Amino acid sequence: MLIELGHYALIMAGVLAALQAGFGLFGAQRRDGFLMDFSGSAALAQTLGCLIAFGALMHAYVTSDFSVQNVWQNSHADKPLLYKITGVWGNHEGSMLLWITVMALFGAAVALAGGRMPATLRARVLGLQALISLGFYAFVLLTSNPFARLAEAPIEGRGLNPLLQDPGLAFHPPLLYLGYVGTSLTFSFALAALLERRVDPAWARWVRPWALASWIFLTLGIALGSWWAYYELGWGGWWFWDPVENASLMPWLAATALLHSAIVVEKRDSLKRWTVLLAIIAFAFSILGTFLVRSGVITSVHAFANDPTRGAFILALLAVIVGGALILYALRAGSLDGGGLFAPVSREGALILNNVLLAVALVTVFLGTLYPMFLEAMGLGTVTVGNPYYQATFIPLLIPLVLVMAAGPLIPWKRADVLSILMRLRVAAVLALAAAGVAYAWGEGGPILAPIGIFCGCWLIFGAATDLVDRLRGPNPWARWRGLPRSALGAVIAHAGLGISIIGMSGDLWQQDSIRALTPGQSMSIAGFELTLDKVEPVQGPNFIAERATVTIRSDGKIIATATPSRRKFNRPPMTTSETAIRTNGLRDLYLALGERDAQTGAYALRVYYNPLVPWIWGGAMVMSLGGAISLADRRLRFGVAQTRAARPRVGASA
C-alpha cells in the first residue's frame, strides 16, 4: 500500500510542477501577485510529494519488499542496513527519483529564501525550474518507474553491485546530484533574466549564491568519488579520465567560469551575455552527463542503465531544454547592454582570461570524451583517448590559468600596472621557485611536470597568502580582519585549496609500484619500506566471505604499521572485489592490494604502491569547499541583495 502511495505522490508532484510552471510564468507575464504566490506554494507542495515518494521507496528497500521490481533487482535481505538505504540511489530508477527530489528541494529553497527577490524574477525562476522538472517527471514515470510491481514477489533479491556496497555510496551520488541540480537553478535564473530583458549587478548577486552552492557540491562530489575509486578499485590511481569522471568535471569547469564571470557582472556590470551563456552551458553539461551514464553508450560501474529508449529520451530532453534556451538567448541577448570599459591589464581582463582558459579546457575534455563515441557510432572504428591526450592538451592550459589565478585578486579594477603587480608577488614567486627546486632535487629529476606542478601549487598558495596580507596591511590589522568580507576570505582559502590539490596531483607523478608473489613469511621492498606477508586467513562478512592478509610494514628495521588488504567474494550478485589497505602519514600513502592465490605454489599476489603527496589531493578539495562555504556565509550573498518595501514592485493589487 505504501508503494502505491509513493507512486501516487510522485504523479501528484508532477501535476503540481505543471501548475507551478504555468502559474509562475503566466503570473509573471501578467504581473499577477496571486498567481505568482501560488507558484511558490506549489513548489513547496511538489517537494512534499517528492519526499513522500522517496520515503516510500526507501521503506521498501529497508523492509526488503521484493514485490517491487526495483528492490528485487538491486537489494538482498542479507545486506547491511546502510547498503539497503544507500541502495535506493545505487540504481537507475532510484537515482533518477533522487534527482527529481533534489530539483524539487532547490525550487522550495527559492520559494522560501527568495522572499526579497523581485516578484516577477522569483516567479519566473520557479516556473522555469518546474518546467525543467516536468521533463524529468515524464522520464521517470514513462521509462523508469521505481514503483513498478512484480506479479509474484520473489523470496530473495538479486543484490546490489558489490562495488557499490561501500559507505562512499552514501555521500558521493547525493553530493554530485546537488551540484548537477544546482546548475539547473542558475540555468533558470539565466532564462528568467532573458525573459525580463534584465541582467544587472542585482541579478548577479542573486545568482552567485546558487552558483556557489552548486560549485561546492560538485567539488565535494567529484573529490569523494575520486577518493572512493582510489581506495575501492585497487588500481592505485585517483583519476582515470573515464567518460563518467569527465561528465562530472565538465559542469564543474563551467560552474567555475560562471562564478568568476558573475563577479564581473556584479562589480563592473560587464560580461552579461557571456555569464548568461555560461549558466546555460553548465546545465547543458549536467544533462549531458546524465545521458552518458544512462544511455548505455559507455560501460562503467556508474552506468546504471543500458536501455536505448532511455538514452533517446534524455537526448531529446537535452535537445529541447538546451535548444530552447539557446534560441531564447539568440533572440534576447542583443538587448543586454555591454557595460563599462576597462583596460586589458585589469582585474576584468584577468577574469576574462580565466574564463577563456576554462572554456578551452572544457572543450578539450568534451572532445576527448565524445570523439571516440562519435567515431564508433559512425562505424569508423574505435580509438582510445586517455592520459597522454589530456597531458598534451588539458594540462598546458592549467599552467597559465594558475598563474593568472594567483595574480587576479591583486589586480585593481579598470586599469593596472604589470610591474607593480609583479613586485607585489615577488616573495610568492621566490618561495614557489624554491619549492620547485627542492622538489626537483628530491625527485632526482623524474617527470618534469612534477616540479612544474609543485611550482604552480605553491604559487597559488603563496599568492593567496599575499592577497590576504595586503588586505590586512594597515595601522590596525585586527580591525581590518574583522571587517574583511567573508567572500574575499573564502576566495583566498579556495585558491589556496586548489594549490594544495595541485601539489598532491604533482607528487603522484613520482609514484612507485611493485608486485610480488609472496607466501606467508616472505617480504618485499619498495621506496625504502620492507613489507612482510605474515598470514592470510578467511573472514566471514555479513553477505560475503573474504581472504584477509596481515602485512607488517618496516622502515629502517622498525615496525611502523600493520596493513590488512583483503579479497571479498559475494554471492548475490556473484563478484570478487579487492579491499585495499592504505597507510598514510599525510605526506605519502602506502597502498596495498591483495591478488589471487596461485593454486600450485600457494603464493598470493601482493601489489604495493608508494604514492607521494596523494592525500593532499583530497585535503585540498576539502579546503576549496571550505572556502566556498565561507564565501556563501557572506551576508551579501546569503540570499542576494535586500530590497526595501518601497522598491519592491507592486503587483497583484491593481489586478
mmCIF file of N, CA and C in Angstrom, residues 324-404:
data_model
loop_
_atom_site.group_PDB
_atom_site.id
_atom_site.type_symbol
_atom_site.label_atom_id
_atom_site.label_comp_id
_atom_site.label_asym_id
_atom_site.label_seq_id
_atom_site.Cartn_x
_atom_site.Cartn_y
_atom_site.Cartn_z
ATOM 1 N N GLY A 324 15.979 25.094 -26.749
ATOM 2 C CA GLY A 324 15.058 26.195 -26.463
ATOM 3 C C GLY A 324 15.751 27.354 -25.774
ATOM 4 N N ALA A 325 16.670 27.021 -24.823
ATOM 5 C CA ALA A 325 17.394 28.075 -24.121
ATOM 6 C C ALA A 325 18.290 28.863 -25.075
ATOM 7 N N LEU A 326 18.946 28.176 -25.987
ATOM 8 C CA LEU A 326 19.836 28.865 -26.928
ATOM 9 C C LEU A 326 19.047 29.724 -27.917
ATOM 10 N N ILE A 327 17.859 29.268 -28.286
ATOM 11 C CA ILE A 327 17.017 30.095 -29.166
ATOM 12 C C ILE A 327 16.604 31.377 -28.444
ATOM 13 N N LEU A 328 16.169 31.232 -27.186
ATOM 14 C CA LEU A 328 15.806 32.418 -26.401
ATOM 15 C C LEU A 328 17.011 33.334 -26.235
ATOM 16 N N TYR A 329 18.177 32.738 -26.010
ATOM 17 C CA TYR A 329 19.404 33.538 -25.866
ATOM 18 C C TYR A 329 19.697 34.317 -27.149
ATOM 19 N N ALA A 330 19.539 33.659 -28.306
ATOM 20 C CA ALA A 330 19.800 34.333 -29.582
ATOM 21 C C ALA A 330 18.835 35.494 -29.798
ATOM 22 N N LEU A 331 17.591 35.338 -29.325
ATOM 23 C CA LEU A 331 16.589 36.379 -29.533
ATOM 24 C C LEU A 331 16.757 37.554 -28.573
ATOM 25 N N ARG A 332 17.215 37.275 -27.340
ATOM 26 C CA ARG A 332 17.204 38.315 -26.311
ATOM 27 C C ARG A 332 18.585 38.844 -25.933
ATOM 28 N N ALA A 333 19.659 38.115 -26.244
ATOM 29 C CA ALA A 333 20.980 38.542 -25.775
ATOM 30 C C ALA A 333 21.372 39.905 -26.326
ATOM 31 N N GLY A 334 20.906 40.232 -27.535
ATOM 32 C CA GLY A 334 21.259 41.513 -28.128
ATOM 33 C C GLY A 334 20.731 42.698 -27.353
ATOM 34 N N SER A 335 19.707 42.483 -26.522
ATOM 35 C CA SER A 335 19.132 43.595 -25.764
ATOM 36 C C SER A 335 19.891 43.874 -24.470
ATOM 37 N N LEU A 336 20.894 43.044 -24.157
ATOM 38 C CA LEU A 336 21.662 43.245 -22.934
ATOM 39 C C LEU A 336 22.810 44.200 -23.210
ATOM 40 N N ASP A 337 22.910 45.258 -22.413
ATOM 41 C CA ASP A 337 23.964 46.252 -22.599
ATOM 42 C C ASP A 337 25.322 45.657 -22.274
ATOM 43 N N GLY A 338 26.351 46.219 -22.890
ATOM 44 C CA GLY A 338 27.702 45.691 -22.699
ATOM 45 C C GLY A 338 28.332 46.046 -21.371
ATOM 46 N N GLY A 339 28.029 47.205 -20.790
ATOM 47 C CA GLY A 339 28.614 47.579 -19.511
ATOM 48 C C GLY A 339 29.798 48.506 -19.665
ATOM 49 N N GLY A 340 30.574 48.664 -18.553
ATOM 50 C CA GLY A 340 31.671 49.615 -18.510
ATOM 51 C C GLY A 340 32.889 49.167 -19.290
ATOM 52 N N LEU A 341 33.774 50.136 -19.581
ATOM 53 C CA LEU A 341 35.015 49.873 -20.302
ATOM 54 C C LEU A 341 36.130 49.570 -19.307
ATOM 55 N N PHE A 342 37.149 48.841 -19.776
ATOM 56 C CA PHE A 342 38.295 48.525 -18.930
ATOM 57 C C PHE A 342 39.486 48.200 -19.815
ATOM 58 N N ALA A 343 40.679 48.345 -19.253
ATOM 59 C CA ALA A 343 41.908 48.063 -19.979
ATOM 60 C C ALA A 343 42.177 46.558 -19.973
ATOM 61 N N PRO A 344 42.970 46.077 -20.955
ATOM 62 C CA PRO A 344 43.293 44.638 -20.960
ATOM 63 C C PRO A 344 43.979 44.186 -19.675
ATOM 64 N N VAL A 345 44.901 45.013 -19.149
ATOM 65 C CA VAL A 345 45.551 44.681 -17.885
ATOM 66 C C VAL A 345 44.720 45.284 -16.756
ATOM 67 N N SER A 346 43.828 44.484 -16.228
ATOM 68 C CA SER A 346 42.923 44.890 -15.158
ATOM 69 C C SER A 346 42.336 43.628 -14.564
ATOM 70 N N ARG A 347 41.611 43.773 -13.468
ATOM 71 C CA ARG A 347 41.002 42.574 -12.894
ATOM 72 C C ARG A 347 39.955 42.000 -13.839
ATOM 73 N N GLU A 348 39.229 42.870 -14.526
ATOM 74 C CA GLU A 348 38.272 42.373 -15.522
ATOM 75 C C GLU A 348 38.993 41.555 -16.592
ATOM 76 N N GLY A 349 40.149 42.077 -17.062
ATOM 77 C CA GLY A 349 40.911 41.360 -18.077
ATOM 78 C C GLY A 349 41.397 40.015 -17.572
ATOM 79 N N ALA A 350 41.841 39.971 -16.302
ATOM 80 C CA ALA A 350 42.303 38.704 -15.725
ATOM 81 C C ALA A 350 41.158 37.699 -15.621
ATOM 82 N N LEU A 351 39.962 38.169 -15.235
ATOM 83 C CA LEU A 351 38.817 37.262 -15.125
ATOM 84 C C LEU A 351 38.366 36.776 -16.496
ATOM 85 N N ILE A 352 38.480 37.636 -17.514
ATOM 86 C CA ILE A 352 38.145 37.197 -18.869
ATOM 87 C C ILE A 352 39.131 36.124 -19.337
ATOM 88 N N LEU A 353 40.429 36.344 -19.083
ATOM 89 C CA LEU A 353 41.423 35.333 -19.455
ATOM 90 C C LEU A 353 41.173 34.035 -18.707
ATOM 91 N N ASN A 354 40.810 34.158 -17.433
ATOM 92 C CA ASN A 354 40.436 32.976 -16.639
ATOM 93 C C ASN A 354 39.291 32.219 -17.313
ATOM 94 N N ASN A 355 38.284 32.949 -17.759
ATOM 95 C CA ASN A 355 37.128 32.316 -18.402
ATOM 96 C C ASN A 355 37.499 31.675 -19.728
ATOM 97 N N VAL A 356 38.343 32.353 -20.506
ATOM 98 C CA VAL A 356 38.753 31.799 -21.804
ATOM 99 C C VAL A 356 39.501 30.483 -21.612
ATOM 100 N N LEU A 357 40.435 30.450 -20.664
ATOM 101 C CA LEU A 357 41.209 29.234 -20.427
ATOM 102 C C LEU A 357 40.314 28.109 -19.905
ATOM 103 N N LEU A 358 39.384 28.431 -19.009
ATOM 104 C CA LEU A 358 38.455 27.408 -18.518
ATOM 105 C C LEU A 358 37.571 26.886 -19.650
ATOM 106 N N ALA A 359 37.125 27.794 -20.535
ATOM 107 C CA ALA A 359 36.277 27.374 -21.652
ATOM 108 C C ALA A 359 37.040 26.461 -22.610
ATOM 109 N N VAL A 360 38.295 26.797 -22.900
ATOM 110 C CA VAL A 360 39.089 25.950 -23.790
ATOM 111 C C VAL A 360 39.365 24.601 -23.131
ATOM 112 N N ALA A 361 39.633 24.607 -21.825
ATOM 113 C CA ALA A 361 39.824 23.345 -21.105
ATOM 114 C C ALA A 361 38.554 22.494 -21.160
ATOM 115 N N LEU A 362 37.406 23.145 -21.021
ATOM 116 C CA LEU A 362 36.125 22.438 -21.107
ATOM 117 C C LEU A 362 35.947 21.802 -22.485
ATOM 118 N N VAL A 363 36.256 22.536 -23.542
ATOM 119 C CA VAL A 363 36.139 21.994 -24.894
ATOM 120 C C VAL A 363 37.108 20.826 -25.089
ATOM 121 N N THR A 364 38.301 20.935 -24.513
ATOM 122 C CA THR A 364 39.283 19.858 -24.617
ATOM 123 C C THR A 364 38.757 18.569 -24.001
ATOM 124 N N VAL A 365 38.187 18.663 -22.802
ATOM 125 C CA VAL A 365 37.634 17.472 -22.149
ATOM 126 C C VAL A 365 36.431 16.947 -22.929
ATOM 127 N N PHE A 366 35.603 17.858 -23.427
ATOM 128 C CA PHE A 366 34.426 17.462 -24.201
ATOM 129 C C PHE A 366 34.826 16.657 -25.441
ATOM 130 N N LEU A 367 35.814 17.146 -26.172
ATOM 131 C CA LEU A 367 36.255 16.438 -27.379
ATOM 132 C C LEU A 367 36.880 15.092 -27.027
ATOM 133 N N GLY A 368 37.700 15.069 -25.986
ATOM 134 C CA GLY A 368 38.324 13.812 -25.588
ATOM 135 C C GLY A 368 37.333 12.778 -25.118
ATOM 136 N N THR A 369 36.209 13.238 -24.570
ATOM 137 C CA THR A 369 35.189 12.311 -24.062
ATOM 138 C C THR A 369 34.296 11.784 -25.178
ATOM 139 N N LEU A 370 33.845 12.666 -26.073
ATOM 140 C CA LEU A 370 32.836 12.278 -27.056
ATOM 141 C C LEU A 370 33.414 11.857 -28.408
ATOM 142 N N TYR A 371 34.627 12.278 -28.736
ATOM 143 C CA TYR A 371 35.188 11.937 -30.044
ATOM 144 C C TYR A 371 35.231 10.426 -30.287
ATOM 145 N N PRO A 372 35.710 9.605 -29.329
ATOM 146 C CA PRO A 372 35.693 8.154 -29.563
ATOM 147 C C PRO A 372 34.282 7.609 -29.781
ATOM 148 N N MET A 373 33.296 8.180 -29.072
ATOM 149 C CA MET A 373 31.920 7.706 -29.224
ATOM 150 C C MET A 373 31.368 8.062 -30.600
ATOM 151 N N PHE A 374 31.705 9.264 -31.103
ATOM 152 C CA PHE A 374 31.265 9.659 -32.438
ATOM 153 C C PHE A 374 31.846 8.721 -33.495
ATOM 154 N N LEU A 375 33.118 8.417 -33.375
ATOM 155 C CA LEU A 375 33.746 7.527 -34.352
ATOM 156 C C LEU A 375 33.084 6.156 -34.355
ATOM 157 N N GLU A 376 32.863 5.623 -33.164
ATOM 158 C CA GLU A 376 32.259 4.290 -33.073
ATOM 159 C C GLU A 376 30.825 4.304 -33.586
ATOM 160 N N ALA A 377 30.068 5.365 -33.266
ATOM 161 C CA ALA A 377 28.679 5.452 -33.723
ATOM 162 C C ALA A 377 28.587 5.551 -35.240
ATOM 163 N N MET A 378 29.593 6.170 -35.882
ATOM 164 C CA MET A 378 29.588 6.329 -37.331
ATOM 165 C C MET A 378 30.251 5.164 -38.054
ATOM 166 N N GLY A 379 30.647 4.143 -37.294
ATOM 167 C CA GLY A 379 31.254 2.968 -37.909
ATOM 168 C C GLY A 379 32.649 3.206 -38.452
ATOM 169 N N LEU A 380 33.365 4.171 -37.868
ATOM 170 C CA LEU A 380 34.706 4.500 -38.356
ATOM 171 C C LEU A 380 35.798 3.877 -37.491
ATOM 172 N N GLY A 381 35.445 2.871 -36.708
ATOM 173 C CA GLY A 381 36.429 2.207 -35.871
ATOM 174 C C GLY A 381 36.406 2.740 -34.453
ATOM 175 N N THR A 382 37.304 2.224 -33.655
ATOM 176 C CA THR A 382 37.398 2.644 -32.258
ATOM 177 C C THR A 382 38.758 3.275 -31.994
ATOM 178 N N VAL A 383 38.775 4.231 -31.103
ATOM 179 C CA VAL A 383 40.011 4.891 -30.712
ATOM 180 C C VAL A 383 39.942 5.146 -29.212
ATOM 181 N N THR A 384 41.081 5.046 -28.550
ATOM 182 C CA THR A 384 41.144 5.271 -27.110
ATOM 183 C C THR A 384 41.789 6.617 -26.831
ATOM 184 N N VAL A 385 41.093 7.441 -26.081
ATOM 185 C CA VAL A 385 41.623 8.737 -25.667
ATOM 186 C C VAL A 385 41.869 8.662 -24.167
ATOM 187 N N GLY A 386 43.139 8.694 -23.788
ATOM 188 C CA GLY A 386 43.475 8.523 -22.386
ATOM 189 C C GLY A 386 44.416 9.586 -21.874
ATOM 190 N N ASN A 387 45.206 9.200 -20.885
ATOM 191 C CA ASN A 387 46.065 10.149 -20.191
ATOM 192 C C ASN A 387 47.019 10.924 -21.105
ATOM 193 N N PRO A 388 47.648 10.315 -22.116
ATOM 194 C CA PRO A 388 48.563 11.096 -22.972
ATOM 195 C C PRO A 388 47.876 12.282 -23.653
ATOM 196 N N TYR A 389 46.629 12.087 -24.096
ATOM 197 C CA TYR A 389 45.904 13.182 -24.744
ATOM 198 C C TYR A 389 45.699 14.341 -23.784
ATOM 199 N N TYR A 390 45.265 14.033 -22.564
ATOM 200 C CA TYR A 390 44.965 15.102 -21.609
ATOM 201 C C TYR A 390 46.236 15.762 -21.092
ATOM 202 N N GLN A 391 47.316 15.009 -20.974
ATOM 203 C CA GLN A 391 48.575 15.627 -20.573
ATOM 204 C C GLN A 391 49.080 16.590 -21.639
ATOM 205 N N ALA A 392 48.794 16.285 -22.907
ATOM 206 C CA ALA A 392 49.265 17.139 -24.001
ATOM 207 C C ALA A 392 48.353 18.335 -24.254
ATOM 208 N N THR A 393 47.082 18.260 -23.837
ATOM 209 C CA THR A 393 46.126 19.322 -24.178
ATOM 210 C C THR A 393 45.564 20.042 -22.959
ATOM 211 N N PHE A 394 45.170 19.294 -21.946
ATOM 212 C CA PHE A 394 44.487 19.892 -20.793
ATOM 213 C C PHE A 394 45.475 20.557 -19.835
ATOM 214 N N ILE A 395 46.541 19.841 -19.507
ATOM 215 C CA ILE A 395 47.480 20.351 -18.507
ATOM 216 C C ILE A 395 48.161 21.646 -18.955
ATOM 217 N N PRO A 396 48.595 21.791 -20.235
ATOM 218 C CA PRO A 396 49.192 23.075 -20.635
ATOM 219 C C PRO A 396 48.272 24.276 -20.450
ATOM 220 N N LEU A 397 46.952 24.047 -20.449
ATOM 221 C CA LEU A 397 46.022 25.143 -20.206
ATOM 222 C C LEU A 397 45.967 25.527 -18.730
ATOM 223 N N LEU A 398 46.243 24.552 -17.858
ATOM 224 C CA LEU A 398 46.154 24.822 -16.430
ATOM 225 C C LEU A 398 47.281 25.719 -15.942
ATOM 226 N N ILE A 399 48.449 25.625 -16.580
ATOM 227 C CA ILE A 399 49.600 26.401 -16.095
ATOM 228 C C ILE A 399 49.341 27.903 -16.202
ATOM 229 N N PRO A 400 48.983 28.441 -17.386
ATOM 230 C CA PRO A 400 48.665 29.885 -17.413
ATOM 231 C C PRO A 400 47.441 30.242 -16.578
ATOM 232 N N LEU A 401 46.481 29.308 -16.460
ATOM 233 C CA LEU A 401 45.297 29.567 -15.636
ATOM 234 C C LEU A 401 45.698 29.789 -14.184
ATOM 235 N N VAL A 402 46.593 28.938 -13.678
ATOM 236 C CA VAL A 402 47.042 29.071 -12.288
ATOM 237 C C VAL A 402 47.848 30.352 -12.100
ATOM 238 N N LEU A 403 48.683 30.692 -13.082
ATOM 239 C CA LEU A 403 49.459 31.926 -12.976
ATOM 240 C C LEU A 403 48.538 33.141 -12.876
ATOM 241 N N VAL A 404 47.477 33.147 -13.654
ATOM 242 C CA VAL A 404 46.531 34.263 -13.626
ATOM 243 C C VAL A 404 45.725 34.262 -12.329
#
